[in-house]
Amino acid sequence: MSERILIIDFGSQVTQLIARRVRESGVYSEVHPFNSVSVETIKAFDPKGIILSGGPASLTNVDTPRAPDGLFDMGLPVLGICYGQMAMAEALGGKVVSSDHREFGRAFVDIKEDCELFHGVWDVGSREQVWMSHGDRIDAPPPGFRTVATSEGAPFATIADDERRFYGLMYHPEVVHTPHGAKLLENFTHRVCGCAGDWTMAGFKEQEIAKVRAQVGDGKVICGLSGGVDSSVVAVLLHEAIGEQLQCVFVDTGFMRKGEAEEVVNMFREHYNIPLVHRDASELFINKLEGEPDPEKKRKIIGATFIDVFEEEAVKIGGADFLAQGTLYPDVIESVSFTGGPSVTIKSHHNVGGLPERMNMDLVEPLRELFKDEVRKLGRELGLPENFVGRHPFPGPGLAIRLPGGVTREKLEILRNADAVYLDAIRNAGLYDAIWQAFAVLLPVQTVGVMGDARTYDYVCALRAVTSTDGMTADFYHFDMEFLAGVSNRIINEVKGINRVTYDITSKPPGTIEWE
Ligand code: XMP
């Protein structure tokens, strides 16, 4: 088993970033909610060190989260960040108070003493930029700790107990606004915890192949291909692990982009020699959806139809013992809820959920521990072509959720053509890789235009392009006006049915990436 770091989550918005940074330092890490961790589970996980995350609560209330009992007696190194630092300080006999000097955003720390965390990056006497976000602060550090950095609002901005290998930071090293934060975390994992930093994608691949073989035995696995990166990486990995025990099924909903279905089928059949059932169900999907304008109902119809078709195909090939899915790490992390209530459903994402119970199959999810960019790295490791691995994400319900107002064959065709022109222009301008996702939306609105000497009365097309690291938040992409003017021109000239183009300048939040 690879060396690992356990991150205990107190509910900070940026806990996942700690996991990313630690992995970037070559050490495997997992995030677990504070209320699911005990000395026993920690022993079973066998980490080289523990990181306590930040969190929104206040330690000055008695019923807010605390570190697990016995954690500080385990002999493991601990790094507390913000709330985590205060939880550590309080547990070890320090004092936490609410402060009238809140620090939020960019701040500066003065480096007072040497510290293992600062090795090779911060020198005594320097002033360094960090990112703070706290109301409470430590009033007295616990016995055994020295103060190695201070800031205006946090006199104990960094504390260290070298003997027990306990360290506390009031600021967030995981965010990019602490420019040297990644190095501080690497110093913790490598120098304090003694990790070698040898967690690599090649190693992960071998480990997962062995795991899949052990899980599946001589059983049969069915894998639903969507044309996206995640399910393709799963399919290629499984093919390498279990060869002919894998059966891939590609259900073409008819909501794919131009040329996409052919591309996927060719790649798997010809390039990889992976057997693939290709079911063209586009008529069925369009018929079921025709006339339905409600976004949630559309999503539900597509999800249910998908499962029906998939099941039919699965039965035809004699069923399977396992269903393989491209579930990623952000989908499986339980977020800590302080209200205890369920979170609101913004939109129902479509996947093959529901099928395993119906068909009595177990799940195989080899990507459950990876972030999106790590999946791309694994794809490269498996030899998937660069232009495939770098593809923008594409939602399961496809173009159907980019047609507000309802799907018709005519609108689907117009949208598919506009989308193809838009992506072609983005590729030609060399912008594809700088953008997380770009697509066209066809609005259920017709406007008057003039082309040549004639009046037109055609649809409006909205263009969307965003940058993001994980799809959870996003900024609209700042194209230059020349590019937008050019692409608008091309769409109106090349796509019959559109006479007006707009650009969506909404970020997420308050918008979402897709329009439905
Ligand atoms: P939103 O629109 O919620 O999208 O901001 C966030 C990311 O998720 C993708 N998305 C989906 N992916 N099935 C998927 O596999 C879906 O039903 C689905 N809906 C949205 C969206 O394209 C973006 O990348």
Coordinates of C-alpha atoms and ligand atoms in Angstrom, one line a residue:
M1 CA 0.0 0.0 0.0
S2 CA 1.3 3.5 -0.8
E3 CA 2.2 6.0 1.8
R4 CA -0.8 8.1 2.7
I5 CA -2.0 11.2 4.5
L6 CA -5.4 11.4 6.2
I7 CA -7.2 14.7 6.0
I8 CA -9.9 15.2 8.6
D9 CA -12.6 17.5 7.3
F10 CA -14.2 20.1 9.5
G11 CA -16.3 21.4 6.6
S12 CA -14.1 24.0 4.9
Q13 CA -15.1 25.0 1.3
V14 CA -11.5 24.2 0.3
T15 CA -10.7 20.9 2.0
Q16 CA -10.5 19.1 -1.3
L17 CA -7.7 21.4 -2.3
I18 CA -5.6 20.1 0.6
A19 CA -6.0 16.6 -0.9
R20 CA -5.0 17.8 -4.3
R21 CA -1.9 19.6 -3.0
V22 CA -0.8 16.6 -1.0
R23 CA -1.2 14.3 -4.0
E24 CA 0.7 16.8 -6.1
S25 CA 3.6 16.3 -3.7
G26 CA 3.5 12.7 -4.7
V27 CA 1.7 11.4 -1.6
Y28 CA -1.7 9.7 -1.7
S29 CA -4.3 11.4 0.5
E30 CA -8.0 11.0 1.4
V31 CA -10.5 13.3 3.0
H32 CA -12.8 11.9 5.7
P33 CA -15.5 13.9 7.6
F34 CA -14.5 14.5 11.2
N35 CA -17.5 12.6 12.6
S36 CA -16.5 9.4 10.7
V37 CA -13.0 9.2 12.1
S38 CA -11.8 7.4 15.3
V39 CA -8.5 6.1 16.6
E40 CA -9.5 2.7 15.2
T41 CA -10.3 3.9 11.7
I42 CA -7.1 5.9 11.6
K43 CA -5.1 2.8 12.6
A44 CA -6.8 0.9 9.8
F45 CA -6.1 3.6 7.3
D46 CA -2.4 3.6 8.5
P47 CA -1.5 7.2 7.5
K48 CA 2.0 8.7 7.8
G49 CA 0.4 11.9 9.1
I50 CA -2.8 13.7 9.7
I51 CA -4.1 17.1 8.4
L52 CA -7.0 18.8 10.2
S53 CA -8.9 21.1 7.7
G54 CA -10.4 24.5 8.3
G55 CA -14.1 24.8 8.9
P56 CA -17.0 27.3 9.3
A57 CA -17.9 26.7 13.0
S58 CA -16.5 28.4 16.1
L59 CA -14.5 26.6 18.7
T60 CA -15.9 29.0 21.3
N61 CA -19.2 27.0 21.1
V62 CA -19.1 23.7 23.0
D63 CA -21.1 21.7 20.5
T64 CA -19.0 22.4 17.4
P65 CA -16.7 19.7 15.9
R66 CA -13.6 18.5 17.7
A67 CA -10.7 16.3 16.7
P68 CA -11.3 12.6 17.4
D69 CA -10.5 11.5 21.0
G70 CA -7.0 10.1 21.4
L71 CA -5.8 11.5 18.1
F72 CA -2.9 13.4 19.7
D73 CA -1.7 10.3 21.6
M74 CA -1.2 8.2 18.5
G75 CA 2.4 9.4 17.9
L76 CA 1.5 10.6 14.4
P77 CA 2.5 14.0 13.0
V78 CA -0.5 16.5 12.8
L79 CA -0.9 19.6 10.8
G80 CA -3.8 21.8 11.8
I81 CA -5.1 24.4 9.3
C82 CA -7.2 27.4 10.6
Y83 CA -10.1 25.7 12.5
G84 CA -7.9 22.6 12.6
Q85 CA -5.1 24.5 14.2
M86 CA -7.5 25.9 16.8
A87 CA -9.0 22.5 17.5
M88 CA -5.5 21.1 18.0
A89 CA -4.6 24.0 20.3
E90 CA -7.7 23.7 22.4
A91 CA -7.3 19.9 22.7
L92 CA -3.7 20.3 23.9
G93 CA -4.4 22.9 26.6
G94 CA -4.2 26.2 24.6
K95 CA -6.9 28.9 24.6
V96 CA -9.1 29.9 21.7
V97 CA -11.1 33.2 21.8
S98 CA -13.3 35.0 19.4
S99 CA -11.5 37.9 18.0
D100 CA -12.7 41.5 17.2
H101 CA -10.0 41.6 14.5
R102 CA -11.3 39.3 11.8
E103 CA -8.9 38.5 9.0
F104 CA -10.3 37.6 5.6
G105 CA -8.4 37.4 2.4
R106 CA -4.8 38.4 1.7
A107 CA -2.6 38.9 4.8
F108 CA 1.1 38.8 5.7
V109 CA 3.0 36.8 8.2
D110 CA 6.3 37.7 9.7
I111 CA 8.7 34.7 10.0
K112 CA 10.2 34.8 13.5
E113 CA 11.9 31.4 13.9
D114 CA 13.1 28.5 11.7
C115 CA 10.6 25.7 11.2
E116 CA 10.6 22.4 9.4
L117 CA 7.6 23.6 7.4
F118 CA 9.5 26.7 6.1
H119 CA 12.5 24.7 4.9
G120 CA 13.8 26.0 1.6
V121 CA 11.1 28.5 1.2
W122 CA 10.7 31.1 4.0
D123 CA 13.6 32.6 5.9
V124 CA 13.6 34.2 9.4
G125 CA 13.0 37.9 9.1
S126 CA 11.0 37.8 5.9
R127 CA 7.4 38.8 5.4
E128 CA 5.3 36.4 3.4
Q129 CA 1.9 36.6 1.7
V130 CA -0.8 34.2 2.9
W131 CA -4.6 33.8 2.7
M132 CA -6.6 34.0 6.0
S133 CA -10.2 33.4 6.7
H134 CA -10.9 33.4 10.4
G135 CA -12.9 35.1 13.2
D136 CA -11.6 33.2 16.2
R137 CA -8.0 33.1 17.1
I138 CA -5.6 31.4 19.5
D139 CA -5.0 33.5 22.7
A140 CA -2.5 31.2 24.3
P141 CA -0.7 28.3 22.5
P142 CA -0.6 24.9 24.3
P143 CA 2.4 24.0 26.4
G144 CA 5.3 22.7 24.3
F145 CA 4.6 24.9 21.2
R146 CA 6.8 27.7 20.0
T147 CA 5.5 30.5 17.8
V148 CA 7.4 30.6 14.5
A149 CA 5.3 33.2 12.5
T150 CA 2.9 36.0 13.5
S151 CA 0.5 38.3 11.7
E152 CA -1.5 41.3 12.7
G153 CA -4.7 39.5 13.4
A154 CA -3.2 36.2 14.4
P155 CA -0.3 36.5 16.9
F156 CA 0.1 32.7 16.7
A157 CA -0.1 32.4 12.9
T158 CA 2.2 29.4 12.9
I159 CA 3.0 27.3 15.9
A160 CA 5.2 24.2 16.1
D161 CA 5.9 21.4 18.6
D162 CA 8.9 19.8 16.9
E163 CA 9.2 17.0 19.4
R164 CA 5.6 15.7 19.0
R165 CA 5.6 16.8 15.3
F166 CA 2.5 19.0 15.7
Y167 CA 2.2 22.1 13.6
G168 CA -0.6 24.7 13.3
L169 CA -1.2 27.3 10.6
M170 CA -3.8 30.0 11.0
Y171 CA -3.8 30.6 7.2
H172 CA -4.7 28.3 4.3
P173 CA -1.6 26.8 2.5
E174 CA -3.9 24.9 0.1
V175 CA -5.1 27.9 -1.8
V176 CA -3.2 29.6 -4.6
H177 CA -3.4 32.9 -2.7
T178 CA -0.8 31.5 -0.3
P179 CA 1.8 31.5 -3.1
H180 CA 4.2 29.1 -1.2
G181 CA 1.5 27.0 0.4
A182 CA 2.1 24.0 -1.7
K183 CA 5.8 23.9 -0.6
L184 CA 4.7 24.2 3.1
L185 CA 2.4 21.2 2.6
E186 CA 5.2 19.3 0.8
N187 CA 7.6 20.0 3.7
F188 CA 4.9 18.6 6.0
T189 CA 4.4 15.4 4.0
H190 CA 8.1 14.8 3.1
R191 CA 10.2 16.3 5.9
V192 CA 7.9 16.0 8.9
C193 CA 6.0 12.8 8.0
G194 CA 8.9 11.3 6.1
C195 CA 7.0 10.3 3.0
A196 CA 9.1 9.5 -0.1
G197 CA 6.7 11.2 -2.5
D198 CA 6.6 8.2 -4.9
W199 CA 2.9 8.0 -5.5
T200 CA 2.7 8.1 -9.3
M201 CA 0.0 7.4 -11.9
A202 CA 2.0 4.4 -13.2
G203 CA 1.9 2.9 -9.7
F204 CA -1.7 3.7 -9.3
K205 CA -2.6 2.0 -12.6
E206 CA -0.9 -1.2 -11.5
Q207 CA -2.5 -1.1 -8.1
E208 CA -6.0 -0.6 -9.6
I209 CA -5.5 -3.3 -12.2
A210 CA -4.6 -5.7 -9.4
K211 CA -7.6 -4.5 -7.3
V212 CA -10.1 -5.0 -10.2
R213 CA -8.8 -8.5 -10.9
A214 CA -9.2 -9.4 -7.2
Q215 CA -12.7 -7.9 -7.1
V216 CA -14.0 -9.4 -10.3
G217 CA -12.4 -12.9 -10.3
D218 CA -13.8 -14.7 -13.3
G219 CA -17.0 -12.6 -13.3
K220 CA -18.3 -10.6 -16.2
V221 CA -18.3 -6.8 -16.2
I222 CA -20.5 -4.4 -18.2
C223 CA -19.3 -0.9 -18.9
G224 CA -21.5 1.9 -20.2
L225 CA -19.5 4.2 -22.5
S226 CA -20.6 7.8 -22.9
G227 CA -17.9 9.1 -25.2
G228 CA -16.5 11.1 -22.3
V229 CA -13.1 10.8 -20.8
D230 CA -14.1 9.1 -17.5
S231 CA -16.0 6.1 -18.9
S232 CA -13.4 5.7 -21.7
V233 CA -10.5 5.6 -19.1
V234 CA -12.5 3.0 -17.1
A235 CA -13.0 0.9 -20.2
V236 CA -9.4 0.9 -21.3
L237 CA -8.2 0.2 -17.7
L238 CA -10.6 -2.7 -17.3
H239 CA -9.7 -4.1 -20.7
E240 CA -6.1 -4.2 -19.6
A241 CA -7.1 -5.8 -16.3
I242 CA -9.6 -8.4 -17.4
G243 CA -9.6 -8.6 -21.2
E244 CA -12.6 -10.4 -22.6
Q245 CA -14.5 -10.5 -19.3
L246 CA -15.4 -6.8 -20.1
Q247 CA -18.3 -5.9 -22.4
C248 CA -18.7 -2.3 -23.3
V249 CA -22.1 -0.9 -24.3
F250 CA -22.5 2.5 -26.0
V251 CA -26.1 3.8 -26.0
D252 CA -26.4 6.6 -28.6
T253 CA -29.1 8.9 -27.2
G254 CA -29.1 11.1 -30.4
F255 CA -28.0 14.0 -28.2
M256 CA -24.3 13.6 -29.0
R257 CA -22.2 16.3 -30.7
K258 CA -21.5 16.2 -34.4
G259 CA -19.5 13.1 -35.4
E260 CA -19.1 12.0 -31.7
A261 CA -20.8 8.7 -31.8
E262 CA -18.8 7.5 -34.8
E263 CA -15.6 8.7 -33.1
V264 CA -16.2 6.7 -30.0
V265 CA -17.2 3.5 -31.8
N266 CA -14.2 3.7 -34.1
M267 CA -11.8 4.4 -31.3
F268 CA -12.9 1.4 -29.3
R269 CA -13.4 -1.1 -32.0
E270 CA -10.6 -0.2 -34.3
H271 CA -7.9 1.5 -32.2
Y272 CA -8.3 -0.6 -29.0
N273 CA -9.9 -3.7 -30.4
I274 CA -12.3 -3.6 -27.5
P275 CA -15.6 -5.3 -28.4
L276 CA -18.5 -2.8 -28.2
V277 CA -22.2 -3.1 -28.5
H278 CA -23.5 0.1 -30.3
R279 CA -27.2 0.8 -29.9
D280 CA -28.6 3.7 -31.8
A281 CA -31.6 4.6 -29.7
S282 CA -31.9 8.2 -30.9
E283 CA -35.4 7.8 -32.3
L284 CA -36.7 6.4 -29.0
F285 CA -35.1 9.2 -26.9
I286 CA -36.3 12.0 -29.2
N287 CA -39.8 10.6 -29.2
K288 CA -39.9 10.3 -25.5
L289 CA -38.7 13.8 -25.0
E290 CA -40.6 15.7 -27.7
G291 CA -42.7 18.5 -26.3
E292 CA -41.3 18.4 -22.8
P293 CA -40.0 21.8 -21.7
D294 CA -39.3 21.2 -18.0
P295 CA -35.6 20.7 -17.3
E296 CA -36.0 18.3 -14.4
K297 CA -38.6 16.2 -16.3
K298 CA -36.3 16.0 -19.3
R299 CA -33.4 14.8 -17.2
K300 CA -35.6 12.2 -15.5
I301 CA -37.0 10.9 -18.8
I302 CA -33.5 10.6 -20.3
G303 CA -32.1 8.9 -17.2
A304 CA -35.0 6.4 -17.1
T305 CA -34.9 5.7 -20.9
F306 CA -31.1 5.2 -20.7
I307 CA -31.5 2.6 -18.0
D308 CA -34.2 0.8 -19.9
V309 CA -32.1 0.6 -23.1
F310 CA -29.0 -0.3 -21.3
E311 CA -30.8 -3.1 -19.5
E312 CA -32.2 -4.5 -22.7
E313 CA -28.7 -4.6 -24.2
A314 CA -27.2 -6.1 -21.1
V315 CA -29.8 -8.9 -21.1
K316 CA -29.1 -9.5 -24.8
I317 CA -25.5 -10.3 -24.0
G318 CA -26.4 -12.5 -21.2
G319 CA -26.1 -10.1 -18.3
A320 CA -23.1 -9.4 -16.1
D321 CA -22.0 -9.7 -12.5
F322 CA -20.6 -6.1 -12.3
L323 CA -21.3 -2.7 -13.6
A324 CA -18.3 -0.4 -14.2
Q325 CA -18.7 3.3 -13.7
G326 CA -16.5 6.4 -14.0
T327 CA -17.4 7.8 -10.6
L328 CA -14.8 10.4 -9.5
Y329 CA -13.5 11.4 -6.1
P330 CA -15.5 14.7 -5.8
D331 CA -18.7 12.6 -6.3
V332 CA -17.9 10.3 -3.4
I333 CA -16.6 12.7 -0.7
E334 CA -19.2 13.2 1.8
S335 CA -19.4 16.8 2.5
V336 CA -19.9 17.7 6.2
S337 CA -23.3 19.1 6.9
F338 CA -23.6 21.3 10.0
T339 CA -27.3 21.7 9.6
G340 CA -27.9 18.0 9.4
G341 CA -30.5 18.6 6.7
P342 CA -30.3 17.3 3.1
S343 CA -28.8 19.7 0.6
V344 CA -31.0 21.1 -2.2
T345 CA -31.1 19.3 -5.5
I346 CA -30.0 21.8 -8.1
K347 CA -30.3 19.4 -11.0
S348 CA -30.5 15.6 -11.2
H349 CA -27.4 14.3 -12.8
H350 CA -27.9 11.5 -15.1
N351 CA -25.9 8.3 -14.6
V352 CA -26.7 4.6 -14.6
G353 CA -27.8 4.6 -11.0
G354 CA -30.7 2.3 -10.2
L355 CA -29.5 -0.4 -12.7
P356 CA -27.2 -2.4 -10.3
E357 CA -30.1 -3.1 -7.9
R358 CA -32.5 -4.0 -10.8
M359 CA -30.0 -6.4 -12.3
N360 CA -28.3 -7.5 -9.1
M361 CA -24.9 -6.3 -10.1
D362 CA -22.0 -5.0 -8.0
L363 CA -20.2 -1.8 -8.9
V364 CA -16.6 -1.5 -10.2
E365 CA -15.4 2.1 -9.8
P366 CA -11.7 2.3 -10.4
L367 CA -11.6 6.1 -10.5
R368 CA -13.3 6.7 -7.2
E369 CA -10.1 8.0 -5.7
L370 CA -9.2 10.4 -8.5
F371 CA -9.8 14.0 -9.4
K372 CA -10.6 14.9 -13.0
D373 CA -7.1 16.0 -13.9
E374 CA -5.7 12.8 -12.3
V375 CA -8.1 10.8 -14.5
R376 CA -6.6 12.6 -17.5
K377 CA -3.1 11.6 -16.3
L378 CA -4.2 8.0 -15.9
G379 CA -5.7 8.2 -19.5
R380 CA -2.3 9.2 -20.8
E381 CA -0.7 6.5 -18.8
L382 CA -3.0 4.0 -20.5
G383 CA -2.1 5.4 -23.9
L384 CA -5.3 7.2 -24.8
P385 CA -4.7 9.9 -27.4
E386 CA -4.0 13.4 -26.2
N387 CA -6.9 14.9 -28.1
F388 CA -9.2 12.5 -26.4
V389 CA -7.8 12.8 -22.9
G390 CA -8.0 16.6 -23.1
R391 CA -11.7 16.7 -24.1
H392 CA -14.0 19.1 -22.4
P393 CA -16.6 17.4 -20.1
F394 CA -19.9 16.6 -21.7
P395 CA -23.1 15.9 -19.7
G396 CA -24.9 12.6 -19.9
P397 CA -28.1 14.1 -21.2
G398 CA -26.1 15.9 -23.9
L399 CA -27.5 18.4 -26.3
A400 CA -31.0 17.8 -24.9
I401 CA -30.3 20.1 -21.9
R402 CA -28.9 22.8 -24.2
L403 CA -32.3 23.2 -25.9
P404 CA -34.4 25.1 -23.4
G405 CA -38.1 25.0 -24.2
G406 CA -38.0 21.5 -25.6
V407 CA -36.3 19.2 -28.0
T408 CA -37.3 18.8 -31.6
R409 CA -35.4 17.1 -34.4
E410 CA -35.1 20.4 -36.2
K411 CA -33.7 22.3 -33.2
L412 CA -31.3 19.5 -32.4
E413 CA -29.8 19.6 -35.9
I414 CA -29.4 23.4 -35.7
L415 CA -27.7 23.2 -32.3
R416 CA -25.4 20.4 -33.4
N417 CA -24.2 22.5 -36.3
A418 CA -23.8 25.7 -34.3
D419 CA -21.8 23.8 -31.6
A420 CA -19.5 22.2 -34.3
V421 CA -18.7 25.7 -35.8
Y422 CA -18.1 27.2 -32.3
L423 CA -15.7 24.4 -31.2
D424 CA -14.0 24.5 -34.6
A425 CA -13.4 28.2 -34.1
I426 CA -12.1 27.7 -30.6
R427 CA -9.7 25.0 -31.7
N428 CA -8.5 27.1 -34.6
A429 CA -7.8 30.0 -32.2
G430 CA -5.7 27.6 -30.0
L431 CA -8.0 28.2 -27.1
Y432 CA -9.5 24.7 -26.5
D433 CA -7.1 23.7 -23.7
A434 CA -7.4 27.0 -21.9
I435 CA -11.2 26.5 -21.5
W436 CA -12.9 24.0 -19.2
Q437 CA -16.0 23.7 -21.3
A438 CA -17.4 25.5 -24.3
F439 CA -20.8 24.9 -26.0
A440 CA -23.7 26.5 -27.8
V441 CA -27.3 26.7 -26.5
L442 CA -30.2 27.2 -28.8
L443 CA -32.8 29.5 -27.3
P444 CA -36.5 29.0 -27.9
V445 CA -36.7 32.6 -29.2
Q446 CA -36.9 33.8 -32.7
T447 CA -35.8 37.3 -33.7
V448 CA -35.9 39.4 -36.8
G449 CA -32.8 39.9 -38.9
V450 CA -31.8 40.9 -42.4
M451 CA -29.6 38.8 -44.7
G452 CA -28.9 40.0 -48.2
D453 CA -32.1 42.0 -48.9
A454 CA -34.4 39.5 -47.2
R455 CA -36.0 39.5 -43.8
T456 CA -35.1 36.5 -41.6
Y457 CA -37.0 35.2 -38.5
D458 CA -34.7 32.7 -36.9
Y459 CA -33.4 31.4 -33.6
V460 CA -31.0 32.9 -31.2
C461 CA -27.9 31.0 -30.2
A462 CA -26.1 31.6 -26.9
L463 CA -22.5 30.7 -26.6
R464 CA -21.0 29.6 -23.3
A465 CA -17.4 29.1 -22.3
V466 CA -16.1 28.7 -18.8
T467 CA -12.9 28.1 -16.9
S468 CA -13.0 25.9 -13.8
T469 CA -10.9 23.4 -11.9
D470 CA -13.6 21.0 -10.9
G471 CA -16.9 22.2 -12.3
M472 CA -18.1 23.2 -8.9
T473 CA -17.4 26.9 -9.5
A474 CA -16.7 28.6 -12.8
D475 CA -15.9 31.9 -14.4
F476 CA -17.0 32.8 -17.9
Y477 CA -14.1 32.9 -20.3
H478 CA -12.9 36.3 -21.4
F479 CA -12.7 36.0 -25.2
D480 CA -11.5 39.0 -27.0
M481 CA -14.1 40.8 -29.0
E482 CA -12.5 39.9 -32.4
F483 CA -12.9 36.3 -31.7
L484 CA -16.5 36.6 -30.7
A485 CA -17.3 38.8 -33.7
G486 CA -15.7 36.2 -36.0
V487 CA -17.5 33.2 -34.5
S488 CA -20.8 35.0 -34.5
N489 CA -20.3 35.7 -38.2
R490 CA -19.4 32.1 -38.9
I491 CA -22.4 30.7 -37.1
I492 CA -24.9 33.0 -38.8
N493 CA -23.4 32.3 -42.2
E494 CA -22.8 28.6 -41.9
V495 CA -25.8 27.5 -39.8
K496 CA -29.2 27.6 -41.3
G497 CA -31.8 28.6 -38.7
I498 CA -29.8 31.0 -36.6
N499 CA -29.7 34.8 -37.2
R500 CA -28.5 36.1 -33.8
V501 CA -25.7 35.1 -31.4
T502 CA -25.1 36.2 -27.8
Y503 CA -22.4 35.4 -25.3
D504 CA -23.2 34.2 -21.8
I505 CA -21.2 36.2 -19.2
T506 CA -22.6 34.5 -16.1
S507 CA -20.2 32.8 -13.6
K508 CA -21.1 29.9 -11.4
P509 CA -22.5 30.7 -8.9
P510 CA -25.0 32.4 -9.4
G511 CA -25.4 30.6 -12.8
T512 CA -24.7 26.9 -13.4
I513 CA -22.5 25.8 -16.3
E514 CA -25.3 24.2 -18.3
W515 CA -28.4 26.1 -18.9
E516 CA -30.7 23.4 -17.6
Ligands
XMP1 P1 -23.7 22.5 -13.8 O1 -24.5 22.8 -15.0 O2 -24.4 21.7 -12.7 O3 -22.6 21.5 -14.4 O4 -22.9 23.7 -13.3 C1 -21.4 21.1 -13.7 C2 -20.7 20.1 -14.6 O5 -21.4 18.9 -14.7 C3 -21.8 18.6 -16.0 N1 -23.1 18.0 -16.0 C4 -23.4 16.7 -16.1 N2 -22.6 15.7 -16.2 N3 -24.4 14.2 -16.2 C5 -23.1 14.4 -16.3 O6 -22.4 13.4 -16.5 C6 -25.3 15.2 -16.1 O7 -26.5 15.0 -16.0 C7 -24.8 16.6 -16.0 N4 -25.3 17.8 -15.9 C8 -24.3 18.7 -15.9 C9 -21.7 19.9 -16.8 O8 -21.5 19.8 -18.2 C10 -20.5 20.6 -16.1 O9 -19.3 20.0 -16.6

